[in-house]
Short mmCIF file of C-alpha atoms in Angstrom, two decimals:
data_model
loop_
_atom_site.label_atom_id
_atom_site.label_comp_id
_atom_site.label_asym_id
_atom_site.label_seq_id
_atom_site.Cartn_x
_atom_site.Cartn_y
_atom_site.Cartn_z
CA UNK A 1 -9.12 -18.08 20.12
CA UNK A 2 -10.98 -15.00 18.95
CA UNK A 3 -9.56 -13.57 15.48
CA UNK A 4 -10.03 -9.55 15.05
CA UNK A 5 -10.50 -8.32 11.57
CA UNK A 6 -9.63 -4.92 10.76
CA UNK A 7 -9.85 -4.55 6.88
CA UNK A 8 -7.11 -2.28 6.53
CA UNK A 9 -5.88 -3.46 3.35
CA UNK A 10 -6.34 -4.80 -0.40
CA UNK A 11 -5.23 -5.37 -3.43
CA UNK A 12 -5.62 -3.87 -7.07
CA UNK A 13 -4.28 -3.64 -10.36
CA UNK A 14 -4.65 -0.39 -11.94
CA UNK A 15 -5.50 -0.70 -15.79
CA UNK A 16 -2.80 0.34 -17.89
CA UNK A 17 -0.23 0.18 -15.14
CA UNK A 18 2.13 -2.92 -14.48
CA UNK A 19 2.23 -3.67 -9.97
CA UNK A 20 5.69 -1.54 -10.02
CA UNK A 21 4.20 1.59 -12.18
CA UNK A 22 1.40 1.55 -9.80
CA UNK A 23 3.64 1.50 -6.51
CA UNK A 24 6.13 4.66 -7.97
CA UNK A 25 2.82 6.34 -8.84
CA UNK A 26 1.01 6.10 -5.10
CA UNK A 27 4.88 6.35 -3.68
CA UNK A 28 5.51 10.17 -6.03
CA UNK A 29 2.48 11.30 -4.79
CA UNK A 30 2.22 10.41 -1.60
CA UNK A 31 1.44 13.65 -0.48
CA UNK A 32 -1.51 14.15 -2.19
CA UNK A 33 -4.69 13.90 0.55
CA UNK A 34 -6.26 11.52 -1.43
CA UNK A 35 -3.42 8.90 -0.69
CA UNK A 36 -2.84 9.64 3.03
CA UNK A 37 -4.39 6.67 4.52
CA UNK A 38 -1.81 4.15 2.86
CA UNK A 39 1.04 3.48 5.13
CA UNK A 40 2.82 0.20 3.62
CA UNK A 41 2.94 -0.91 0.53
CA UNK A 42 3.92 -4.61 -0.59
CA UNK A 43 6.91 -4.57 -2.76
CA UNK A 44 8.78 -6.87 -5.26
CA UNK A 45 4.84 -8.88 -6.14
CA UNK A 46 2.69 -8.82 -9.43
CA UNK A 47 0.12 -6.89 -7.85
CA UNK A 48 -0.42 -4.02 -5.94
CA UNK A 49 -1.06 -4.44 -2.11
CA UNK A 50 -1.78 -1.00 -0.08
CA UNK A 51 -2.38 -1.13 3.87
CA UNK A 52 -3.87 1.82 5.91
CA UNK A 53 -2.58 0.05 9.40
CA UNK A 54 -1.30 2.50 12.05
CA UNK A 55 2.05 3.09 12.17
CA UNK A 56 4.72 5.74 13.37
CA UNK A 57 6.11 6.89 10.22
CA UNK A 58 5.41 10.14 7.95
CA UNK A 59 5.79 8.55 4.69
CA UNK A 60 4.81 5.25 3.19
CA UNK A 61 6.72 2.10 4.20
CA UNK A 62 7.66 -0.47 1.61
CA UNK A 63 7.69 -4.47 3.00
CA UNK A 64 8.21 -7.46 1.38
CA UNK A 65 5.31 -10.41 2.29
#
């Protein structure tokens, strides 16, 4: 069956930041136009995961993988 790849997401660790620092800094700012194509973050892992996928929601949704 064909497989569609989007590449709508990745991973990163910010030097100087532990995964949950990281998430509370993109989550504060949020607002800030530089951030406004992540829509989910991955929480409760040792890394941080952002996601630009389209979704219905005006701030930044949190899942657990």
């Amino acid at each position: 069956f064909p497989v569609t790849i989007f590449g709508r997401a990745f991973d990163m660790d910010i030097e100087g930041y532990t995964a949950d620092q990281a998430r509370k800094l993109i989550l504060d700012n949020q607002k800030n136009p530089v951030l406004s194509f992540i829509r989910v973050i991955e929480d409760k892992v040792n890394w941080t995961h952002v996601d630009c996928r389209n979704i219905k929601s005006d701030s930044i949704v949190l899942i657990q993988p």
